[in-house]
CSV table of C-alpha atoms and ligand atoms in Angstrom, one decimal:
chain,number,residue,atom,x,y,z
T,358,MET,CA,-17.3,7.4,8.6
T,359,THR,CA,-15.4,10.2,10.0
T,360,LYS,CA,-16.6,11.1,13.8
T,361,ASP,CA,-18.7,14.0,12.6
T,362,GLU,CA,-20.4,11.7,9.9
T,363,LEU,CA,-21.0,8.8,12.4
T,364,ARG,CA,-22.6,11.6,15.1
T,365,LEU,CA,-25.1,12.5,12.2
T,366,ALA,CA,-25.8,8.9,11.4
T,367,LEU,CA,-26.4,8.2,15.0
T,368,SER,CA,-28.4,11.4,15.9
T,369,GLU,CA,-31.1,9.8,13.1
T,370,ILE,CA,-31.6,7.3,15.7
T,371,ASN,CA,-32.0,9.4,18.5
T,372,LEU,CA,-28.5,8.4,20.0
T,373,PRO,CA,-26.6,11.5,21.4
T,374,LYS,CA,-23.3,12.5,20.4
T,375,PHE,CA,-21.5,10.4,23.6
T,376,ARG,CA,-22.5,7.1,22.4
T,377,ALA,CA,-21.1,8.3,18.7
T,378,ASP,CA,-18.0,9.1,20.4
T,379,GLN,CA,-18.0,5.5,22.0
T,380,VAL,CA,-18.6,3.6,19.0
T,381,PHE,CA,-15.7,5.6,17.0
T,382,SER,CA,-13.4,4.8,19.6
T,383,TRP,CA,-14.6,1.4,19.9
T,384,LEU,CA,-14.2,1.0,15.8
T,385,HIS,CA,-10.8,3.3,15.3
T,386,GLN,CA,-9.1,2.9,18.4
T,387,LYS,CA,-9.8,-0.8,19.4
T,388,GLY,CA,-10.3,-1.8,16.2
T,389,VAL,CA,-13.4,-4.0,16.9
T,390,SER,CA,-14.9,-6.2,14.3
T,391,SER,CA,-18.5,-6.6,15.8
T,392,PHE,CA,-20.7,-4.6,18.0
T,393,ASP,CA,-21.0,-7.5,20.4
T,394,GLU,CA,-17.8,-6.3,21.6
T,395,MET,CA,-18.6,-2.7,22.4
T,396,THR,CA,-18.8,-3.6,26.1
T,397,ASN,CA,-20.0,-0.4,27.8
T,398,ILE,CA,-23.0,-0.2,25.4
T,399,SER,CA,-26.0,-1.7,26.3
T,400,LYS,CA,-27.0,-5.3,24.5
T,401,ASP,CA,-30.2,-3.6,23.4
T,402,LEU,CA,-28.4,-1.0,21.7
T,403,ARG,CA,-26.0,-3.1,19.8
T,404,GLN,CA,-28.3,-4.8,18.4
T,405,ALA,CA,-30.1,-1.9,17.4
T,406,LEU,CA,-27.0,-0.5,15.8
T,407,SER,CA,-26.0,-4.3,13.8
T,408,LYS,CA,-29.6,-4.3,12.4
T,409,LYS,CA,-28.9,-0.8,11.1
T,410,PHE,CA,-25.0,-0.8,10.2
T,411,GLU,CA,-22.5,-2.8,9.4
T,412,ILE,CA,-18.7,-3.2,10.2
T,413,ARG,CA,-16.9,-4.2,7.3
T,414,SER,CA,-13.6,-5.5,8.6
T,415,CYS,CA,-11.0,-8.2,7.2
T,416,ALA,CA,-11.3,-11.7,8.1
T,417,ILE,CA,-7.6,-13.5,8.6
T,418,GLU,CA,-8.0,-16.4,6.2
T,419,THR,CA,-4.6,-17.5,6.4
T,420,LYS,CA,-1.3,-16.3,8.3
T,421,ARG,CA,2.0,-17.1,7.4
T,422,VAL,CA,5.0,-16.6,9.3
T,423,SER,CA,8.5,-16.7,7.7
T,424,LYS,CA,10.7,-18.9,9.7
T,425,GLU,CA,13.8,-16.2,8.5
T,426,ASP,CA,12.9,-13.0,9.5
T,427,GLY,CA,9.4,-13.3,11.4
T,428,THR,CA,7.7,-11.6,8.7
T,429,ILE,CA,4.0,-12.0,8.7
T,430,LYS,CA,1.5,-12.1,5.5
T,431,TYR,CA,-1.8,-12.4,5.9
T,432,LEU,CA,-4.5,-13.4,3.4
T,433,PHE,CA,-7.8,-11.5,4.6
T,434,ARG,CA,-11.6,-12.7,3.2
T,435,LEU,CA,-13.5,-9.7,2.7
T,436,PHE,CA,-17.4,-9.3,3.4
T,437,ASP,CA,-18.1,-10.7,-0.1
T,438,GLY,CA,-15.6,-13.3,-0.2
T,439,GLU,CA,-12.8,-11.5,-2.0
T,440,TYR,CA,-9.6,-11.7,-0.7
T,441,ILE,CA,-6.4,-9.4,-0.1
T,442,GLU,CA,-3.1,-9.6,1.2
T,443,SER,CA,-1.2,-7.3,3.8
T,444,VAL,CA,2.4,-8.1,5.3
T,445,LEU,CA,3.5,-7.1,8.6
T,446,MET,CA,7.1,-6.4,8.9
T,447,LYS,CA,9.3,-5.7,11.9
T,448,TYR,CA,12.0,-2.7,11.7
T,449,LYS,CA,14.4,-1.6,14.6
T,450,TYR,CA,11.9,1.5,14.6
T,451,GLY,CA,8.7,-0.2,15.0
T,452,TYR,CA,6.2,-2.6,12.8
T,453,SER,CA,5.4,-1.5,9.6
T,454,LEU,CA,2.4,-2.6,7.4
T,455,CYS,CA,1.8,-3.0,3.9
T,456,VAL,CA,-1.7,-2.8,3.0
T,457,SER,CA,-3.9,-3.3,-0.5
T,458,THR,CA,-6.1,-0.6,-1.8
T,459,GLN,CA,-7.6,-2.5,-4.3
T,460,VAL,CA,-8.6,-6.3,-4.8
T,461,GLY,CA,-6.7,-7.1,-7.6
T,462,CYS,CA,-5.1,-4.4,-10.1
T,463,ARG,CA,-5.8,-2.9,-13.4
T,464,MET,CA,-2.2,-1.8,-14.3
T,465,GLY,CA,-0.8,-4.7,-15.6
T,466,CYS,CA,2.5,-4.3,-15.0
T,467,LYS,CA,4.4,-7.2,-16.3
T,468,PHE,CA,6.4,-8.8,-13.5
T,469,CYS,CA,3.5,-8.2,-10.7
T,470,ALA,CA,1.5,-10.8,-9.5
T,471,SER,CA,-1.3,-8.9,-8.0
T,472,THR,CA,-2.5,-7.5,-11.3
T,473,LEU,CA,-2.6,-10.9,-13.5
T,474,GLY,CA,-6.4,-11.0,-13.2
T,475,GLY,CA,-7.2,-7.3,-13.3
T,476,VAL,CA,-8.9,-5.1,-10.9
T,477,ILE,CA,-12.1,-6.8,-9.2
T,478,ARG,CA,-13.1,-3.8,-7.0
T,479,ASP,CA,-12.0,-0.9,-5.0
T,480,LEU,CA,-11.7,-1.3,-1.2
T,481,SER,CA,-13.4,1.1,0.5
T,482,ALA,CA,-11.5,3.3,3.5
T,483,SER,CA,-12.9,0.7,6.2
T,484,GLU,CA,-11.4,-2.3,4.5
T,485,ILE,CA,-7.9,-0.6,4.4
T,486,LEU,CA,-8.3,0.6,7.8
T,487,SER,CA,-9.4,-2.6,9.3
T,488,GLN,CA,-6.0,-4.4,7.5
T,489,ILE,CA,-4.1,-2.2,10.5
T,490,HIS,CA,-6.4,-3.1,13.1
T,491,VAL,CA,-6.9,-7.0,12.8
T,492,ALA,CA,-2.9,-7.2,12.3
T,493,GLN,CA,-2.6,-5.2,15.4
T,494,ASN,CA,-4.9,-7.0,17.6
T,495,ASP,CA,-4.1,-10.4,16.2
T,496,GLU,CA,-0.2,-9.5,17.1
T,497,ASN,CA,-0.7,-7.5,20.0
T,498,VAL,CA,1.6,-4.9,18.8
T,499,ARG,CA,1.3,-1.1,17.4
T,500,VAL,CA,1.6,-0.7,13.6
T,501,SER,CA,3.5,2.7,13.4
T,502,HIS,CA,4.5,2.7,9.5
T,503,VAL,CA,2.1,2.1,6.7
T,504,VAL,CA,3.0,1.7,3.2
T,505,LEU,CA,0.2,1.5,0.6
T,506,MET,CA,2.2,-1.1,-1.4
T,507,GLY,CA,0.0,-3.9,-1.5
T,508,MET,CA,-2.4,-5.1,-4.0
T,509,GLY,CA,-3.9,-2.4,-6.2
T,510,GLU,CA,-2.9,0.9,-7.3
T,511,PRO,CA,-4.1,3.8,-4.6
T,512,PHE,CA,-4.3,6.3,-7.1
T,513,ASP,CA,-7.0,4.6,-8.9
T,514,ASN,CA,-8.9,4.3,-5.8
T,515,PHE,CA,-8.1,7.5,-4.5
T,516,GLU,CA,-11.3,8.9,-2.9
T,517,ASN,CA,-11.3,6.2,-0.9
T,518,VAL,CA,-7.3,6.3,-0.1
T,519,LYS,CA,-8.0,9.8,0.9
T,520,ARG,CA,-10.6,9.0,3.8
T,521,PHE,CA,-8.3,6.4,4.6
T,522,LEU,CA,-5.6,9.0,5.2
T,523,PHE,CA,-7.8,11.2,6.6
T,524,LEU,CA,-9.1,8.9,9.2
T,525,ALA,CA,-5.8,6.9,10.1
T,526,ASN,CA,-4.3,10.4,10.8
T,527,SER,CA,-6.7,11.6,12.8
T,528,GLU,CA,-5.6,12.0,16.5
T,529,ASP,CA,-8.8,9.8,17.9
T,530,ALA,CA,-8.4,7.2,15.7
T,531,LEU,CA,-5.1,5.4,14.6
T,532,GLY,CA,-3.5,8.6,15.2
T,533,LEU,CA,-0.6,7.5,12.6
T,534,SER,CA,1.8,10.3,11.6
T,535,MET,CA,1.3,11.0,8.0
T,536,ARG,CA,5.4,11.3,8.0
T,537,ASN,CA,5.0,7.4,8.5
T,538,ILE,CA,2.7,6.5,5.7
T,539,SER,CA,3.9,6.0,2.2
T,540,LEU,CA,2.1,5.7,-0.7
T,541,SER,CA,3.0,4.3,-4.2
T,542,THR,CA,2.0,4.6,-7.5
T,543,CYS,CA,3.0,3.5,-10.9
T,544,GLY,CA,2.6,6.8,-12.2
T,545,ILE,CA,-0.7,8.4,-12.7
T,546,VAL,CA,0.6,12.0,-13.1
T,547,PRO,CA,-2.5,13.9,-12.6
T,548,LYS,CA,-3.4,12.3,-9.1
T,549,ILE,CA,0.6,13.0,-8.5
T,550,TYR,CA,-0.5,16.8,-9.3
T,551,GLU,CA,-3.5,16.3,-6.9
T,552,LEU,CA,-1.5,14.7,-4.0
T,553,MET,CA,0.8,17.6,-4.4
T,554,ASP,CA,-2.2,20.0,-3.9
T,555,MET,CA,-2.8,18.5,-0.6
T,556,ASN,CA,0.5,19.3,0.8
T,557,LEU,CA,0.7,16.2,3.1
T,558,GLN,CA,3.8,15.2,5.0
T,559,LEU,CA,3.5,11.7,3.5
T,560,THR,CA,5.9,10.0,1.4
T,561,LEU,CA,5.7,9.5,-2.2
T,562,SER,CA,6.8,6.5,-3.7
T,563,VAL,CA,7.0,6.1,-7.3
T,564,SER,CA,7.4,2.6,-9.1
T,565,LEU,CA,9.6,3.4,-11.9
T,566,HIS,CA,12.1,0.4,-13.1
T,567,ALA,CA,13.2,1.9,-16.1
T,568,PRO,CA,15.5,5.2,-17.0
T,569,ASN,CA,13.6,5.4,-20.7
T,570,ASP,CA,10.2,4.8,-22.7
T,571,LYS,CA,11.7,2.0,-24.1
T,572,ILE,CA,12.1,-0.2,-21.4
T,573,ARG,CA,9.6,1.1,-19.4
T,574,SER,CA,6.4,1.2,-21.9
T,575,ALA,CA,7.8,-2.8,-22.2
T,576,LEU,CA,7.4,-3.6,-18.5
T,577,MET,CA,4.2,-1.0,-17.5
T,578,PRO,CA,1.5,-0.4,-19.8
T,579,ILE,CA,0.8,3.1,-17.9
T,580,ASN,CA,4.0,4.5,-19.7
T,581,LYS,CA,2.1,4.6,-22.8
T,582,LYS,CA,-0.5,6.9,-21.1
T,583,TYR,CA,2.1,8.7,-19.2
T,584,ASN,CA,5.6,9.0,-20.3
T,585,VAL,CA,9.0,9.1,-18.5
T,586,SER,CA,9.6,12.7,-19.0
T,587,GLU,CA,6.0,13.6,-18.1
T,588,LEU,CA,6.2,11.5,-14.8
T,589,ILE,CA,9.7,13.3,-14.0
T,590,LYS,CA,8.5,16.5,-14.8
T,591,ALA,CA,5.5,15.6,-12.1
T,592,CYS,CA,7.9,14.4,-9.5
T,593,ARG,CA,10.1,17.3,-9.7
T,594,ASP,CA,7.4,19.8,-9.4
T,595,TYR,CA,6.0,17.5,-6.3
T,596,VAL,CA,9.2,17.8,-4.5
T,597,ASN,CA,9.6,22.0,-5.5
T,598,LYS,CA,6.2,22.2,-4.1
T,599,THR,CA,6.3,19.9,-0.8
T,600,SER,CA,10.0,19.8,0.0
T,601,ARG,CA,9.3,16.0,0.4
T,602,ARG,CA,12.2,13.3,-0.8
T,603,ILE,CA,10.6,11.1,-3.3
T,604,SER,CA,11.5,7.4,-3.5
T,605,PHE,CA,11.9,5.9,-6.7
T,606,GLU,CA,11.3,2.2,-6.5
T,607,TYR,CA,13.5,0.0,-9.3
T,608,SER,CA,13.2,-3.8,-9.7
T,609,MET,CA,15.9,-4.9,-10.8
T,610,ILE,CA,15.5,-7.4,-13.7
T,611,SER,CA,18.3,-9.5,-15.2
T,612,GLY,CA,19.4,-8.4,-18.5
T,613,VAL,CA,16.1,-6.3,-18.8
T,614,ASN,CA,16.7,-3.2,-16.8
T,615,ASP,CA,19.7,-3.8,-14.9
T,616,SER,CA,22.5,-2.3,-17.6
T,617,ASP,CA,25.6,0.0,-17.0
T,618,GLU,CA,23.8,2.2,-19.3
T,619,CYS,CA,20.7,2.2,-17.7
T,620,ALA,CA,22.3,3.0,-14.3
T,621,GLU,CA,23.9,5.7,-16.3
T,622,GLU,CA,20.6,7.0,-18.1
T,623,LEU,CA,18.7,6.9,-14.5
T,624,SER,CA,21.4,8.5,-12.6
T,625,LYS,CA,20.7,11.6,-15.9
T,626,LEU,CA,17.3,11.3,-15.1
T,627,LEU,CA,17.3,11.9,-11.4
T,628,LYS,CA,20.0,14.3,-11.7
T,629,GLY,CA,19.9,17.2,-8.7
T,630,MET,CA,16.4,15.7,-7.6
T,631,LEU,CA,15.8,15.5,-3.7
T,632,CYS,CA,14.9,11.8,-4.2
T,633,HIS,CA,16.0,8.5,-3.2
T,634,VAL,CA,16.2,5.1,-5.3
T,635,ASN,CA,15.3,1.7,-4.0
T,636,LEU,CA,16.4,-1.3,-5.8
T,637,ILE,CA,14.3,-4.6,-5.3
T,638,PRO,CA,15.8,-7.7,-6.9
T,639,VAL,CA,12.8,-8.5,-8.6
T,640,ASN,CA,10.7,-11.4,-7.1
T,641,ASN,CA,10.0,-14.5,-9.2
T,642,VAL,CA,6.8,-14.7,-9.9
T,643,ARG,CA,5.2,-18.1,-11.4
T,644,GLU,CA,3.5,-16.6,-14.3
T,645,ASN,CA,6.4,-14.8,-15.9
T,646,ASN,CA,9.8,-15.2,-16.6
T,647,PHE,CA,11.8,-12.3,-15.0
T,648,VAL,CA,14.9,-13.5,-12.9
T,649,LYS,CA,16.6,-11.1,-10.6
T,650,SER,CA,19.8,-9.4,-11.3
T,651,ASN,CA,22.8,-10.7,-10.3
T,652,ASP,CA,25.0,-9.4,-7.1
T,653,LYS,CA,27.8,-8.3,-9.3
T,654,GLN,CA,25.6,-6.2,-11.5
T,655,LEU,CA,23.2,-5.2,-8.6
T,656,LYS,CA,26.7,-3.8,-7.2
T,657,LYS,CA,27.6,-2.3,-10.3
T,658,PHE,CA,24.4,-0.4,-10.3
T,659,VAL,CA,24.7,0.9,-7.3
T,660,SER,CA,28.4,2.3,-7.6
T,661,ILE,CA,27.3,3.9,-10.8
T,662,LEU,CA,24.5,6.1,-9.2
T,663,GLU,CA,26.5,6.7,-6.4
T,664,LYS,CA,29.3,7.7,-8.7
T,665,ASN,CA,26.5,10.6,-10.1
T,666,SER,CA,25.4,11.5,-6.3
T,667,VAL,CA,22.2,9.5,-6.5
T,668,ASN,CA,21.0,8.5,-3.3
T,669,VAL,CA,20.3,4.6,-3.3
T,670,THR,CA,19.9,1.3,-1.4
T,671,VAL,CA,19.2,-2.2,-2.2
T,672,ARG,CA,15.8,-3.2,-0.3
T,673,ARG,CA,16.3,-6.1,1.9
T,674,THR,CA,14.3,-9.1,0.9
T,675,LEU,CA,11.6,-9.7,3.7
T,676,GLY,CA,9.3,-12.9,3.7
T,677,LYS,CA,10.9,-14.9,1.2
T,678,ASP,CA,9.7,-18.2,2.3
T,679,ILE,CA,5.9,-17.1,2.8
T,680,GLU,CA,5.3,-15.6,-0.5
T,681,ALA,CA,5.3,-12.3,0.5
T,682,SER,CA,5.3,-10.2,-2.6
T,683,CYS,CA,2.6,-8.6,-4.1
T,684,GLY,CA,-0.4,-10.7,-5.0
T,685,GLN,CA,1.3,-14.2,-4.7
T,686,LEU,CA,-0.6,-15.7,-1.9
T,687,ARG,CA,-4.1,-14.6,-3.3
T,688,LYS,CA,-3.7,-15.8,-6.4
T,689,LYS,CA,-2.6,-19.4,-5.1
T,690,HIS,CA,-5.6,-19.7,-2.9
T,691,ILE,CA,-8.2,-18.7,-5.3
T,692,ALA,CA,-6.7,-21.3,-7.8
T,693,SER,CA,-6.7,-23.8,-5.0
T,694,GLU,CA,-10.3,-22.9,-4.5
T,695,GLY,CA,-10.9,-23.7,-8.0
T,696,ARG,CA,-11.5,-20.3,-9.1
T,697,ASP,CA,-9.7,-18.7,-12.0
T,698,GLU,CA,-10.0,-15.2,-12.7
T,699,SER,CA,-7.4,-14.8,-15.6
E,1745,SAH,N1,0.1,0.1,-7.6
E,1745,SAH,C1,1.4,0.6,-6.8
E,1745,SAH,C2,1.9,-0.1,-5.7
E,1745,SAH,C3,1.7,-1.6,-5.3
E,1745,SAH,S1,3.2,-2.7,-5.8
E,1745,SAH,C4,2.7,0.7,-7.7
E,1745,SAH,O1,2.6,0.5,-8.9
E,1745,SAH,O2,3.6,1.2,-7.1
E,1745,SAH,C5,4.1,-2.1,-4.9
E,1745,SAH,C6,5.7,-2.3,-5.5
E,1745,SAH,O3,6.3,-3.6,-5.7
E,1745,SAH,C7,5.9,-1.6,-6.8
E,1745,SAH,O4,6.9,-0.5,-7.0
E,1745,SAH,C8,5.8,-2.7,-7.8
E,1745,SAH,O5,6.1,-2.4,-9.3
E,1745,SAH,C9,6.6,-3.6,-7.0
E,1745,SAH,N2,6.5,-4.9,-7.7
E,1745,SAH,C10,5.4,-5.7,-8.0
E,1745,SAH,N3,5.6,-6.8,-8.5
E,1745,SAH,C11,6.9,-7.1,-8.3
E,1745,SAH,C12,7.9,-8.2,-8.2
E,1745,SAH,N4,7.6,-9.5,-9.0
E,1745,SAH,N5,9.2,-7.8,-8.0
E,1745,SAH,C13,9.4,-6.6,-7.1
E,1745,SAH,N6,8.8,-5.9,-7.3
E,1745,SAH,C14,7.4,-5.8,-7.4
């Protein structure tokens, strides 16, 4: 709930504004996960609150810490027994958390572990926020950057994601700067326009992964609905309207999308656009046979983009030893519980 919504809800049980503000601050600044932790509120009142309301936070089911780089992967258990993943990464500029927006995903990208069992359900705004609070409290750090790049497609749960953005950005809540939030999409074109009209300062990341329809449709079913030229047109419109640089994610898969021709075609596609290409050596997923590009081809690809004046970096791999990439840990955990969702 926003502060106004909470004030209204609590006024219905005759609680004054200042009580609502106290509760709001416990939830959104201290990130508590139970009414019992709200120690400046009387016990009777805490009981009354817990009878009428519920705090749907995430419980840490497992936590893995990378020995190589300190990256932390959380497997969170939700109120209904479902699982999601978040990854906490330490950078020079602070802590960044990669959060999930759905349990599973229905986009069906061929290289991604999150989508193997389809989508189970959307996350509420509270469940997206809670990932940040629980990680912050667990590690006693402040998360300064958030990327919506965990499990799920943010635009497939856009109403809750919008509510999350509004709350996370509120001064009297987490106070996260929009500029420190990235939203990643597989390319749902109408939602790119909807986001564009909101004129936010966040960073839009687009999972492109291929420079043409033939390769992209084979990797990402969404391309059959919104093809490469429609997607790139939307991206150009987005940049023109918001003046914000778009980030393109491109997973490098050996023999699939990493040829010199692909690099040339990609350069042409993005020519003159205010954008940045993030090359990600594809992570191996047990259920598919994709292999990451070798270093030589990766370097060649970079040099072709650079020669064509396209901004490009290769994403550093973090948390290799803890199965930090999308959906890997949840998949393994539910298999170990004897649940098979696929
Ligand atoms: N649904 C959103 C956000 C979640 S995925 C989207 O599609 O953008 C976050 C990023 O990880 C996306 O770019 C996705 O394509 C990429 N990704 C998924 N599985 C991967 C894998 N096995 N190797 C490399 N990148 C992967």
